[in-house]
Backbone as a ProteinNet text record, in pm:
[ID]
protein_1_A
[PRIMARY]
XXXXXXXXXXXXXXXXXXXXXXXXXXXXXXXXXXXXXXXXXXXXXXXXXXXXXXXXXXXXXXXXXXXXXXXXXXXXXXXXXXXXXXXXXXXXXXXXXXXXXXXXXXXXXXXXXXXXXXXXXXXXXXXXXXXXXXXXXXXXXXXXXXXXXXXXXXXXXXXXXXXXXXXXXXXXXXXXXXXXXXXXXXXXXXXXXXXXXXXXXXXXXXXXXXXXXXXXXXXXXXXXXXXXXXXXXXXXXXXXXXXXXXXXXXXXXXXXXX
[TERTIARY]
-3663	-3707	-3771	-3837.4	-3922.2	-3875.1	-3756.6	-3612.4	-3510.6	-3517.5	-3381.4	-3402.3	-3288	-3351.8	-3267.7	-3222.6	-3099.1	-3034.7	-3028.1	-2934.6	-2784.7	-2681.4	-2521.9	-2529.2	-2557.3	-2501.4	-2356.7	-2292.2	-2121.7	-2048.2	-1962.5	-1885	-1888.7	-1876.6	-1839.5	-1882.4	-1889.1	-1881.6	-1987.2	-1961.7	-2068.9	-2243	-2334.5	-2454.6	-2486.3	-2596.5	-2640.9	-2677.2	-2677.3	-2706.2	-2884.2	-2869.8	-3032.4	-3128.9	-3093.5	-3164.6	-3192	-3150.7	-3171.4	-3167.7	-3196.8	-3271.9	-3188.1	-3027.1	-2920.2	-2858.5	-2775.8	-2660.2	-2567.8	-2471.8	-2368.4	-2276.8	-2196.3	-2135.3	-1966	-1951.6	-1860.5	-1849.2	-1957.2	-2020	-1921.7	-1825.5	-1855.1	-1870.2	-2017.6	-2097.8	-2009	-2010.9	-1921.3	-2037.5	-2137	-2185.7	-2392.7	-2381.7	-2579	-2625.8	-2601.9	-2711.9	-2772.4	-2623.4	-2631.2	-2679.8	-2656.4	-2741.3	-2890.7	-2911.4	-3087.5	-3149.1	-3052.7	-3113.4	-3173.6	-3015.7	-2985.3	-3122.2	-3130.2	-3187.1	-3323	-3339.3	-3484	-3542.1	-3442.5	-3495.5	-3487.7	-3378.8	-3412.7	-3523.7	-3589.6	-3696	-3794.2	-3815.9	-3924.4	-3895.2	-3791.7	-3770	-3824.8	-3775.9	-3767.7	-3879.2	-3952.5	-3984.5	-3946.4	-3972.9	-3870.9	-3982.1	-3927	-4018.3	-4059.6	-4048	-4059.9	-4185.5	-4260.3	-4414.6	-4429.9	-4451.8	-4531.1	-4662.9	-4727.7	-4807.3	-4727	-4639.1	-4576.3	-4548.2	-4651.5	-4615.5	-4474	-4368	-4212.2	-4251	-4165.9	-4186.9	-4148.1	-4065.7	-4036.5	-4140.8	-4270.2	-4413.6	-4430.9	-4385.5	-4436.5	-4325.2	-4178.3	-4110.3	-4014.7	-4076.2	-3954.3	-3803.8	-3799.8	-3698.7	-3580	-3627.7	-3510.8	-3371.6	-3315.1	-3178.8	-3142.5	-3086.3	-3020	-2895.4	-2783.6	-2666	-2589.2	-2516.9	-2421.4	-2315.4	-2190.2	-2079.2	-2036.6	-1996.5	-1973	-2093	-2030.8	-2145.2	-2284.3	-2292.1	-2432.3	-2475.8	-2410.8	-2495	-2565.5	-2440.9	-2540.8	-2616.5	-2658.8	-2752.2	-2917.6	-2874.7	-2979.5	-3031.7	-2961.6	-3013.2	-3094.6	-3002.6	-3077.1	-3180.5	-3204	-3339.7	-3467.3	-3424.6	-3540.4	-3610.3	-3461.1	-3571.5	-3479	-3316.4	-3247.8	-3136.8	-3039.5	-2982.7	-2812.9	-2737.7	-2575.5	-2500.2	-2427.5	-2277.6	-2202.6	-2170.9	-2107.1	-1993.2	-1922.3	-1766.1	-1683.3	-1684.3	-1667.8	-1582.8	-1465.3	-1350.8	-1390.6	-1484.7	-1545.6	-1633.1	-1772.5	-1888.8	-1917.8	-1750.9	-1774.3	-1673.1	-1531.1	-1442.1	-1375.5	-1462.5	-1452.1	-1342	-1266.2	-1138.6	-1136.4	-1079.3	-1025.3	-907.6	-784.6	-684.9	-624.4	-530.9	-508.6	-415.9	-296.2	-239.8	-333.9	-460.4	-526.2	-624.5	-621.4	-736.6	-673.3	-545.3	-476.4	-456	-487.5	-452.1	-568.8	-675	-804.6	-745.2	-622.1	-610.4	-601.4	-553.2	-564.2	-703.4	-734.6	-862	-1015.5	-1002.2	-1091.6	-1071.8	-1058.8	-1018.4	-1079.9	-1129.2	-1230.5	-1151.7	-1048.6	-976.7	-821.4	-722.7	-598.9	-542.4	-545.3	-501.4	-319.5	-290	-96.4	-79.1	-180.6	-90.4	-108.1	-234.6	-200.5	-73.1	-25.7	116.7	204.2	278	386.6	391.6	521.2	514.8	537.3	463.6	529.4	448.4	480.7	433	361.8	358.2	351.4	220.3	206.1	101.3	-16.5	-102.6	-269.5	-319.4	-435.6	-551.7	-660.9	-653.9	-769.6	-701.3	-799.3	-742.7	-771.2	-750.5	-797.7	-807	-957.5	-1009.5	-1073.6	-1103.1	-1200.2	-1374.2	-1437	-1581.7	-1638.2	-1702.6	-1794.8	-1975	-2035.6	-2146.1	-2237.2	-2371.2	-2480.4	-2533.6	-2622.2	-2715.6	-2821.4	-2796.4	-2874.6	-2825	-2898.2	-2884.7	-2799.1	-2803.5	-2799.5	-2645.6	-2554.9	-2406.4	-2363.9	-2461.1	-2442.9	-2533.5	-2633.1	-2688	-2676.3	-2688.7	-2711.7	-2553.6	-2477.5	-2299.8	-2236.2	-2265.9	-2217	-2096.4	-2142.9	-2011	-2009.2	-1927.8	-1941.4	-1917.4	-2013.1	-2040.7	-1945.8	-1836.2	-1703.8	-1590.1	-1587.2	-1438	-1478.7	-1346.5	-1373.6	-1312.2	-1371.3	-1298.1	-1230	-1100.2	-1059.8	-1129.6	-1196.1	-1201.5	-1134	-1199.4	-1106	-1217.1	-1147.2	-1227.8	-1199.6	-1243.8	-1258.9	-1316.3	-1379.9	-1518.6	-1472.9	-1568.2	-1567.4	-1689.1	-1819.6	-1926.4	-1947.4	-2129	-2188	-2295.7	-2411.9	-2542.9	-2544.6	-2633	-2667.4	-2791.1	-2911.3	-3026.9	-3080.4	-3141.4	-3173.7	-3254.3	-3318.5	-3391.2	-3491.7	-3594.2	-3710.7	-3648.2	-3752.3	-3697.2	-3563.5	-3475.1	-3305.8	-3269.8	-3194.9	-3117.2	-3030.4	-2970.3	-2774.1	-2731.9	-2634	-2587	-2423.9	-2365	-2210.5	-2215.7	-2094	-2048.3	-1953.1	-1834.8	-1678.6	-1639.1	-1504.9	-1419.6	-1516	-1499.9	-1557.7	-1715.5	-1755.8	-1948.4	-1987.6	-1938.9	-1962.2	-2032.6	-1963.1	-2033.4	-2119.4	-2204.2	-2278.6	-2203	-2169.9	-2058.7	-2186	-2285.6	-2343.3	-2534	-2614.6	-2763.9	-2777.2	-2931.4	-3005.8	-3171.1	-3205.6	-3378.2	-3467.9	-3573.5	-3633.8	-3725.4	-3783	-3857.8	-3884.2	-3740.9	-3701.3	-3572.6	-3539.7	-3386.5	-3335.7	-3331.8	-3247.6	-3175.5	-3210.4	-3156.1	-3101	-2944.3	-2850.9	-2702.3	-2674	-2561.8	-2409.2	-2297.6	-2184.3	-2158.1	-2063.2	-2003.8	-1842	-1793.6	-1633.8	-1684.3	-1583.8	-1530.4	-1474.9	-1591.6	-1560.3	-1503.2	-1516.6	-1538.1	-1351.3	-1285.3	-1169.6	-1079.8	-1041.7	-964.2	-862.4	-756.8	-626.5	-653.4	-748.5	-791.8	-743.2	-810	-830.1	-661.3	-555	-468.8	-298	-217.5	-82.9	-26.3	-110	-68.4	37.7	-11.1	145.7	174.3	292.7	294.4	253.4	186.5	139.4	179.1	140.1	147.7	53.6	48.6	-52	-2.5	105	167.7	322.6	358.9	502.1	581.4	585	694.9	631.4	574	504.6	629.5	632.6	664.1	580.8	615	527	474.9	340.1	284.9	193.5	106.6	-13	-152.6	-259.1	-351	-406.4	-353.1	-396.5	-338.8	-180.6	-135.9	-196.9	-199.4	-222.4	-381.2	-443.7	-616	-621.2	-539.1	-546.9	-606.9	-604.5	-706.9	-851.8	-882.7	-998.6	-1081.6	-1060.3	-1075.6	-1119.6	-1033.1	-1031.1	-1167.2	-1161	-1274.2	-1428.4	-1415.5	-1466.6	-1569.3	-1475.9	-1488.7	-1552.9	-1471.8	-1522.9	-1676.1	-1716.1	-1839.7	-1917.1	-1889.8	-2001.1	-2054.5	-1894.3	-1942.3	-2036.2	-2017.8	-2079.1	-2220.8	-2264.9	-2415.3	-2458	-2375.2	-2431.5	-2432.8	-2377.1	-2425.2	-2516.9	-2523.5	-2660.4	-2776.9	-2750.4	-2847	-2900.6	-2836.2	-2847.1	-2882.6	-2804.6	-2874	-3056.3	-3127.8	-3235.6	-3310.7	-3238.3	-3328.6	-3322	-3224.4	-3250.1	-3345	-3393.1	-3497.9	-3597.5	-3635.5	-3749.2	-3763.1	-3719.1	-3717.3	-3756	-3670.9	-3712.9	-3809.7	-3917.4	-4001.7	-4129.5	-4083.7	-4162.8	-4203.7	-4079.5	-4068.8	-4173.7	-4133.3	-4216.6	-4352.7	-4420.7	-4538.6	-4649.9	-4552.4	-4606	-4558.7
1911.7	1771.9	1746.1	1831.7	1842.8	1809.6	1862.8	1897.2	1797	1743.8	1626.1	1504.3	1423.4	1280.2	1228	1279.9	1267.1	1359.4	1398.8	1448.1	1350.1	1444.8	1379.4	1445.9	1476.7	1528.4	1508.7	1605.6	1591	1622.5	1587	1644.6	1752.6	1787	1927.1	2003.8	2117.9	2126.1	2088.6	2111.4	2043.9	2143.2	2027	2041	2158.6	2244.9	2314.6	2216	2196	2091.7	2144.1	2243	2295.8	2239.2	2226.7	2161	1978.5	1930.6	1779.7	1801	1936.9	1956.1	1940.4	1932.2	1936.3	2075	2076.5	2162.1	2175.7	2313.6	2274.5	2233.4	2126.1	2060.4	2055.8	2012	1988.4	2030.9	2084.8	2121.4	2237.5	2266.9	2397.3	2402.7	2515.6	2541.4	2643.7	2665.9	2784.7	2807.6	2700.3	2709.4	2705.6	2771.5	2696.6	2708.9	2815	2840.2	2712.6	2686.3	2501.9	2392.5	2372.4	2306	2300.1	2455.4	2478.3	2439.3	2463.1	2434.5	2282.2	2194	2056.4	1990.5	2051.1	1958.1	1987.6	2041.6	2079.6	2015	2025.9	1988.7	1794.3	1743.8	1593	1558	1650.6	1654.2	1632.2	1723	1702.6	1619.2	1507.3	1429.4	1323.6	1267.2	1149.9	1127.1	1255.4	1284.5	1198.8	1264.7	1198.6	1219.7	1202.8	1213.3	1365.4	1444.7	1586.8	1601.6	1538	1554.1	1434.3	1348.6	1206	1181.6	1320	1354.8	1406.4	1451.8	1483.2	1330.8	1383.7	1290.2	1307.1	1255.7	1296.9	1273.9	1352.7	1354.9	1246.6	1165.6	1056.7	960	997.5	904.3	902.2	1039	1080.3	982.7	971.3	885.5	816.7	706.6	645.7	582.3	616.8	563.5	702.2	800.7	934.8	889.1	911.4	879.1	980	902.9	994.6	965.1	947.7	957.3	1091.9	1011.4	1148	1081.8	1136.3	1095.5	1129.2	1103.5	1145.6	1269.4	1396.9	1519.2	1480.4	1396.4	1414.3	1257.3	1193.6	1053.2	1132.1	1247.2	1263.1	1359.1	1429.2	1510.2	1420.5	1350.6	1223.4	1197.2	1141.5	1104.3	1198.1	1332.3	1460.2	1451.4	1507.8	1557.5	1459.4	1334.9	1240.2	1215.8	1298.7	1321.3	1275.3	1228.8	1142.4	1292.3	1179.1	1259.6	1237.2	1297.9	1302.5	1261.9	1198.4	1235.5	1305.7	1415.1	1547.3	1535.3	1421.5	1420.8	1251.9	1196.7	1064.5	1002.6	1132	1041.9	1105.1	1220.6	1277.1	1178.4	1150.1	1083.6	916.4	878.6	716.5	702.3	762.5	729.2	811.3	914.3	1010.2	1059.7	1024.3	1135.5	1268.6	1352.8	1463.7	1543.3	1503.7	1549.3	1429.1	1455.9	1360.1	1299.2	1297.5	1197	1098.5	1122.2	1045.2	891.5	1013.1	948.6	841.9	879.3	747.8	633.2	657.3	523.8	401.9	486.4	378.3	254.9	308.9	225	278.3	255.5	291	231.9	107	105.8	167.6	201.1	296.3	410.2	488.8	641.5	674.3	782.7	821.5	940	984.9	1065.4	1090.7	1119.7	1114.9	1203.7	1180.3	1272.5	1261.9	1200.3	1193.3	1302.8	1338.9	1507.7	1596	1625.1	1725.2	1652.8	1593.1	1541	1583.1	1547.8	1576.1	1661.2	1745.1	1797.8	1733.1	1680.5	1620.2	1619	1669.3	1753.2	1588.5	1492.3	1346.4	1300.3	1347.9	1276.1	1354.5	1251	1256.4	1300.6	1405.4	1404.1	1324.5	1231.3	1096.3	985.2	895.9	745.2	636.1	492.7	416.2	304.8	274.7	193.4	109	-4.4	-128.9	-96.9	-157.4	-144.2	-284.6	-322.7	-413.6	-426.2	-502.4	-508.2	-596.6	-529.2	-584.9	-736.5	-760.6	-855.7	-789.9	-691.2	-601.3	-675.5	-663.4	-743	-639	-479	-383.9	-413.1	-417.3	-444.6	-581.8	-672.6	-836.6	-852	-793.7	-812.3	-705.1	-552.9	-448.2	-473.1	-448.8	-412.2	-508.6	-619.8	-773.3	-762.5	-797.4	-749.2	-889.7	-928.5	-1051	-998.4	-1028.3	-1022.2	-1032.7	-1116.7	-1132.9	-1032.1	-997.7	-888.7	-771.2	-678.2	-587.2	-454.1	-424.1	-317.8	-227.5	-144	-41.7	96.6	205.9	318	422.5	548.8	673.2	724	786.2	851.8	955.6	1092.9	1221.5	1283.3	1230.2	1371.6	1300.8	1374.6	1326.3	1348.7	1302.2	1311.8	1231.7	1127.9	1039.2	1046.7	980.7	894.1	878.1	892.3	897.8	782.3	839	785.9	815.5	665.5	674.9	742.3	791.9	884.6	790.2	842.4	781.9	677.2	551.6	440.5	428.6	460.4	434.4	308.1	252.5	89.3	134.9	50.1	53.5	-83.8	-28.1	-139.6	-168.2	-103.2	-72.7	0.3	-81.7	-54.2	-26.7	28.9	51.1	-128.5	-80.7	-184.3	-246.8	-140.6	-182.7	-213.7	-161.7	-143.1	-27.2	50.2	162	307.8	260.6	400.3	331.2	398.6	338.1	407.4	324.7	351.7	395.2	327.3	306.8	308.9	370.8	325.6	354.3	218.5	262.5	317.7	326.9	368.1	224.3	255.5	114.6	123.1	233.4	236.1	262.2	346.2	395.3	383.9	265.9	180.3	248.8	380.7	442.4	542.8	525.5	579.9	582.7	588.4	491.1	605.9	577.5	664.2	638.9	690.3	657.5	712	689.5	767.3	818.1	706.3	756.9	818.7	861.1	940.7	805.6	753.4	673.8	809.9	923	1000.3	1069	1036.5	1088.9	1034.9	1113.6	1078.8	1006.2	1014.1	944.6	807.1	774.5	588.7	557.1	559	527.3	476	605.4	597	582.7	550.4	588.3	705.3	800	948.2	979.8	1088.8	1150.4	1066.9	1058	927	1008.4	943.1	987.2	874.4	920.1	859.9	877.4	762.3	783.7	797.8	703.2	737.9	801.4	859.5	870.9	783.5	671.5	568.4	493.2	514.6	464.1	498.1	409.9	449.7	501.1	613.8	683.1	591.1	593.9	520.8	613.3	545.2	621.7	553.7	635.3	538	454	454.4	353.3	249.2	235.3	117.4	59.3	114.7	132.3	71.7	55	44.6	-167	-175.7	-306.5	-331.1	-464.1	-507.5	-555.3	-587.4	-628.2	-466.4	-418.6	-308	-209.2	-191.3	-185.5	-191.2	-358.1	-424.4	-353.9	-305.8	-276.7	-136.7	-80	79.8	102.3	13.4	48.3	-66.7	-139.7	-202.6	-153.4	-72.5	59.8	156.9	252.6	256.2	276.9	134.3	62.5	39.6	56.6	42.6	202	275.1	418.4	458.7	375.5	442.9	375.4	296.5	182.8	241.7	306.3	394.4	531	560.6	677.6	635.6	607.4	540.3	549.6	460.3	386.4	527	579	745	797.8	817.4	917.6	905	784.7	676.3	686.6	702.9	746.6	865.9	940.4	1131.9	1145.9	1097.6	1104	1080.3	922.3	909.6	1018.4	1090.9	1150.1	1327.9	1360.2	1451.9	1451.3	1332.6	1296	1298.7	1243	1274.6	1411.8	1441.9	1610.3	1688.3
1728.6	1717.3	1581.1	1551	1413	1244.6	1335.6	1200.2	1196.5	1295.9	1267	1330.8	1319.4	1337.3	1463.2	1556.3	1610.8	1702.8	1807.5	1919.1	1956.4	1975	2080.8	2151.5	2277.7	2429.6	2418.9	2406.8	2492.6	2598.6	2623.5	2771.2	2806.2	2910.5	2923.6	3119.6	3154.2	3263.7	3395.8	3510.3	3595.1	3617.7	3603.9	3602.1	3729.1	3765.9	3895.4	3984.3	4074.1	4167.8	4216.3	4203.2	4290.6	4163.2	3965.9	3879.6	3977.7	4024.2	4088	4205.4	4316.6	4433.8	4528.6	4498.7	4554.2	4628.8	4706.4	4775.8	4693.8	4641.8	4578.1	4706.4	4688.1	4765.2	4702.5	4589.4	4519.3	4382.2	4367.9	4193.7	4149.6	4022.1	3994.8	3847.4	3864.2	3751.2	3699.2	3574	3461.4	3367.8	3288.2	3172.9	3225	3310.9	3358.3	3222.1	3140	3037.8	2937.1	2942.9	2816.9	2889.9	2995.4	3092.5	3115.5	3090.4	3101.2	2981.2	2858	2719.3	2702	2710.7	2708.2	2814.4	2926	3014.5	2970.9	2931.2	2876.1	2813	2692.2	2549.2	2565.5	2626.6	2674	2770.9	2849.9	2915.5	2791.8	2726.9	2620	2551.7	2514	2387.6	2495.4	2594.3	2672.8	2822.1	2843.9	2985	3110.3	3233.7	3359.1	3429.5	3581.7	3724.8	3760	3698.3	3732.4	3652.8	3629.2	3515.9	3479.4	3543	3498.9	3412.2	3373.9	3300.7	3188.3	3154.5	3001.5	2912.1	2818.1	2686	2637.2	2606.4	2542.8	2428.4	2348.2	2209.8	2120.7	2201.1	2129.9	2087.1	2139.5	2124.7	2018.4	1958.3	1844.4	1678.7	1721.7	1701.8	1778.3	1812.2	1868.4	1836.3	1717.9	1662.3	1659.4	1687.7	1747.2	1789.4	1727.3	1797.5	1919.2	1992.8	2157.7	2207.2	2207.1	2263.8	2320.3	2457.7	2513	2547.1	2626.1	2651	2731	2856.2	3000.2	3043.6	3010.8	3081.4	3008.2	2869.2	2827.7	2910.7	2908.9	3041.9	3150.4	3213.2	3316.2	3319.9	3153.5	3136.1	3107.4	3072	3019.4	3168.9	3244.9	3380	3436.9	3468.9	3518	3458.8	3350.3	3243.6	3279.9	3315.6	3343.5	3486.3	3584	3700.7	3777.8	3734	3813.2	3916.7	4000.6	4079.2	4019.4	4082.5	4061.5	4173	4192.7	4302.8	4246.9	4342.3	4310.8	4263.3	4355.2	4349.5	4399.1	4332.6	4349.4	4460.2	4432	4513.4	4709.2	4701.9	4831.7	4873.8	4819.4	4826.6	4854.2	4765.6	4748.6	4814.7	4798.1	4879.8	5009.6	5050.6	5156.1	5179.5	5068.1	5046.3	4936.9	4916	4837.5	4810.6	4919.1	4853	4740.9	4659.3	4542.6	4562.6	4672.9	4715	4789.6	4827.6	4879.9	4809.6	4712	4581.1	4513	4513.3	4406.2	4459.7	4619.2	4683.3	4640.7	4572.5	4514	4416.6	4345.9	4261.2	4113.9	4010.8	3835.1	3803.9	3854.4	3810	3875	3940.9	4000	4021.6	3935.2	3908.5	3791.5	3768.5	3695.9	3608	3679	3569.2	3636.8	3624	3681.8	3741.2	3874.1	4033.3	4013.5	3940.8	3977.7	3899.9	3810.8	3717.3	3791.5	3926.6	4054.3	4118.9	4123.2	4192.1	4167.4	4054.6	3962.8	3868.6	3855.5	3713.5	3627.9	3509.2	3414.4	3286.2	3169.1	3081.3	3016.1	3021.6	2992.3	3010.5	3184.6	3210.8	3189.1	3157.5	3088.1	3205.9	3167.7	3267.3	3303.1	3146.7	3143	3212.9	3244.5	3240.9	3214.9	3153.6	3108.2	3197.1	3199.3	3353.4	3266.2	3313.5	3281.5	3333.8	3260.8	3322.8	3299.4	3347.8	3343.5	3326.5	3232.3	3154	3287.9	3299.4	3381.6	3303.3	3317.6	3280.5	3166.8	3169.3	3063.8	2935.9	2856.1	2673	2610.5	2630.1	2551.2	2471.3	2539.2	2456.3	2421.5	2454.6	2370.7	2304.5	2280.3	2167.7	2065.7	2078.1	2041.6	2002.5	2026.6	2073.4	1965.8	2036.9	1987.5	2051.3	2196.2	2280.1	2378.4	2402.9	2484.1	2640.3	2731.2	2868.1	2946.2	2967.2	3034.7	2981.4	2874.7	2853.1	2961.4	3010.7	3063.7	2968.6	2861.4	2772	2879.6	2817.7	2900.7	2825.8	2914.5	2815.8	2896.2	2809.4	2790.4	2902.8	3034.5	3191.2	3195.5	3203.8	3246.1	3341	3424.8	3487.6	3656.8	3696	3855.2	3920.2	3850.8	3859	3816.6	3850.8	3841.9	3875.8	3833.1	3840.9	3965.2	4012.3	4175.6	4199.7	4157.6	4143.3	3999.7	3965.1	3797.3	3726.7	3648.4	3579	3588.2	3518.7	3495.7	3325	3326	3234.1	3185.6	3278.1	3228.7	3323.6	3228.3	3246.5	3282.9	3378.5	3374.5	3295.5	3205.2	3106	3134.7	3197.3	3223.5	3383.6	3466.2	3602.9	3576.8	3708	3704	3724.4	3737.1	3796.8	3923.5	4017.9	4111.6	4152.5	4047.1	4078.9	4139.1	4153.5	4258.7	4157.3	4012.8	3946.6	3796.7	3756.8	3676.7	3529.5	3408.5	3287.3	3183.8	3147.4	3055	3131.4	3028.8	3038.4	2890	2880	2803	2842.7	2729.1	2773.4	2765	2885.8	2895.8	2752.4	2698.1	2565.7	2444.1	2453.2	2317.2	2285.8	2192.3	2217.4	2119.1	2031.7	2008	2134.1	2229.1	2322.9	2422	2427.5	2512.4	2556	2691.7	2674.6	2770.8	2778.7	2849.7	2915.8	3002.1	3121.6	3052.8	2982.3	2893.5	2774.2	2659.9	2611.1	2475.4	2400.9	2259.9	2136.1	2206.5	2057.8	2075	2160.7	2150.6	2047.1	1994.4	1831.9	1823	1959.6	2006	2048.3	2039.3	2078	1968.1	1868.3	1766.1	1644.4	1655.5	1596.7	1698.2	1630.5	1727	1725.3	1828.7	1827.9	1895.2	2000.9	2091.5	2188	2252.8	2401.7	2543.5	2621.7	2722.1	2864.8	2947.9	3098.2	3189.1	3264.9	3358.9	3503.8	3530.9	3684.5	3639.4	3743.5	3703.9	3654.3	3691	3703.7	3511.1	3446.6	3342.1	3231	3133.9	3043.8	2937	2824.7	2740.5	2658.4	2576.2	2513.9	2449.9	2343	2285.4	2352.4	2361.1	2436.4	2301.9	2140.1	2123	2127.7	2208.7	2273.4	2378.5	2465	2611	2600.4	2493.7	2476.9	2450.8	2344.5	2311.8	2247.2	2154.5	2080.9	2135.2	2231.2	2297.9	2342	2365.2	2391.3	2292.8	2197.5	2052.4	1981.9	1957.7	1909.9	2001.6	2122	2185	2151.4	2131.9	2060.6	1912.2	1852.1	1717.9	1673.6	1791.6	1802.9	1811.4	1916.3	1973.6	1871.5	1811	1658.2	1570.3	1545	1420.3	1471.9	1589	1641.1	1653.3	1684	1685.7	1517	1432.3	1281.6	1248.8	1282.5	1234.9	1311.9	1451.7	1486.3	1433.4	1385.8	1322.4	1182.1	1113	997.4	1019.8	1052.9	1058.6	1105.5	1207.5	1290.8	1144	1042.2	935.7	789.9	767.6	746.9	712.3	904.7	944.9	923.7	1010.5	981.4	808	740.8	593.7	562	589	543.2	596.5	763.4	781	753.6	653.7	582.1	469.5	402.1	244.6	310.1	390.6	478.5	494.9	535.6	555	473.2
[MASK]
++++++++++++++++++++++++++++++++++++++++++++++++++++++++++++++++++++++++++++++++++++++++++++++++++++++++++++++++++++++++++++++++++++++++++++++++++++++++++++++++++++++++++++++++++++++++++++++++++++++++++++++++++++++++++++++++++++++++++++++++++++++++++++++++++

């Protein structure tokens, strides 16, 4: 914390369930060790419900930058005291085989059950779902995102936000409302995070063609994304450098300091 101006949480495998006082139910852990680090060290930057007496270090600056991206959203949540759903399509939709799951719909799918279906060297494991923005300010003002579009993004995981951390917003729902996309922090507004995947490189350009159901024709997902959507992404962006920016600033001036 001392040394830099700035943390990214990134994706990656599922949290211990007994860290948020859980059963493993659906969980499987591969990596605890990065988990123990991560959840830690956002414990001390941000503090949660597990020590309502810990000062977070962010007191010390609040202008710290904090972002994660799917596994780091719901490391952010965890670390603050919050809970998980293990397994979305078990928990919310009380199904689990994957002919079952797809019957939810393309837009309520969190990552893509037709590539357990089919062989087909085509189809993506991600998928591109719509979300929808709360009443929260954070992406119309912060964003400069207008409240009615439903951007499509890039979905991977099958885990979610259960119960909220200590001072975390929800700023972004699914399609349906059922999973929370986006929070920020109620007090330190460099600190905000997602449930998708802005940092995947193939949004961005017209790469390899991919599919999502069988019956699809191939495309790049930066077809498949759109211009609204688009505009969407590279908004977000341009607020996470401007965040960072301003975190590196500070950190500087508080170098020359000491």
């Amino acid at each position: 914390f001392n040394n830099s101006a700035g943390t990214i949480f990134f994706g990656g495998p599922d949290i211990p369930p007994k860290i948020y006082n859980q059963k493993n139910i659906h969980s499987k852990v591969t990596d605890p060790n990065r988990h123990y680090f991560e959840l830690t060290f956002l414990f001390h930057l941000t503090g949660g419900y597990q020590d309502e007496s810990f000062i977070p270090y962010l007191e010390e600056n609040p202008e710290y930058f904090i972002t994660g991206f799917c596994l780091g959203l719901q490391t952010m949540n965890v670390a603050a005291g919050g809970t998980l759903i293990q397994d979305i399509p078990a928990e919310i939709f009380g199904v689990e085989s994957a002919d079952a799951i797809v019957k939810a719909g393309r837009n309520n799918l969190h990552r893509n059950y037709w590539q357990e279906l089919y062989e087909d060297t085509l189809l993506t494991g991600a998928n591109l779902h719509p979300i929808r923005f709360t009443k929260h300010p954070f992406f119309m003002e912060k964003v400069n995102i207008k409240k009615d579009i439903n951007p499509l993004v890039y979905s991977s995981h099958h885990q979610a936000i259960k119960e909220l951390g200590k001072n975390l917003e929800v700023t972004a729902l699914s399609n349906d409302e059922k999973i929370i996309e986006a929070v920020s922090h109620k007090l330190y507004r460099n600190v905000f995070s997602v449930q998708f995947h802005p940092e995947v490189s193939a949004l961005y350009y017209d790469a390899g063609q991919v599919k999502f159901h069988p019956d699809d024709l191939p495309n790049s997902f930066y077809e498949f994304l759109g211009k609204e959507s688009m505009d969407f992404h590279k908004n977000l962006w341009k607020h996470i450098s401007r965040s960072i920016k301003k975190a590196v600033r500070v950190q500087k001036s508080r170098d020359h300091a000491t």
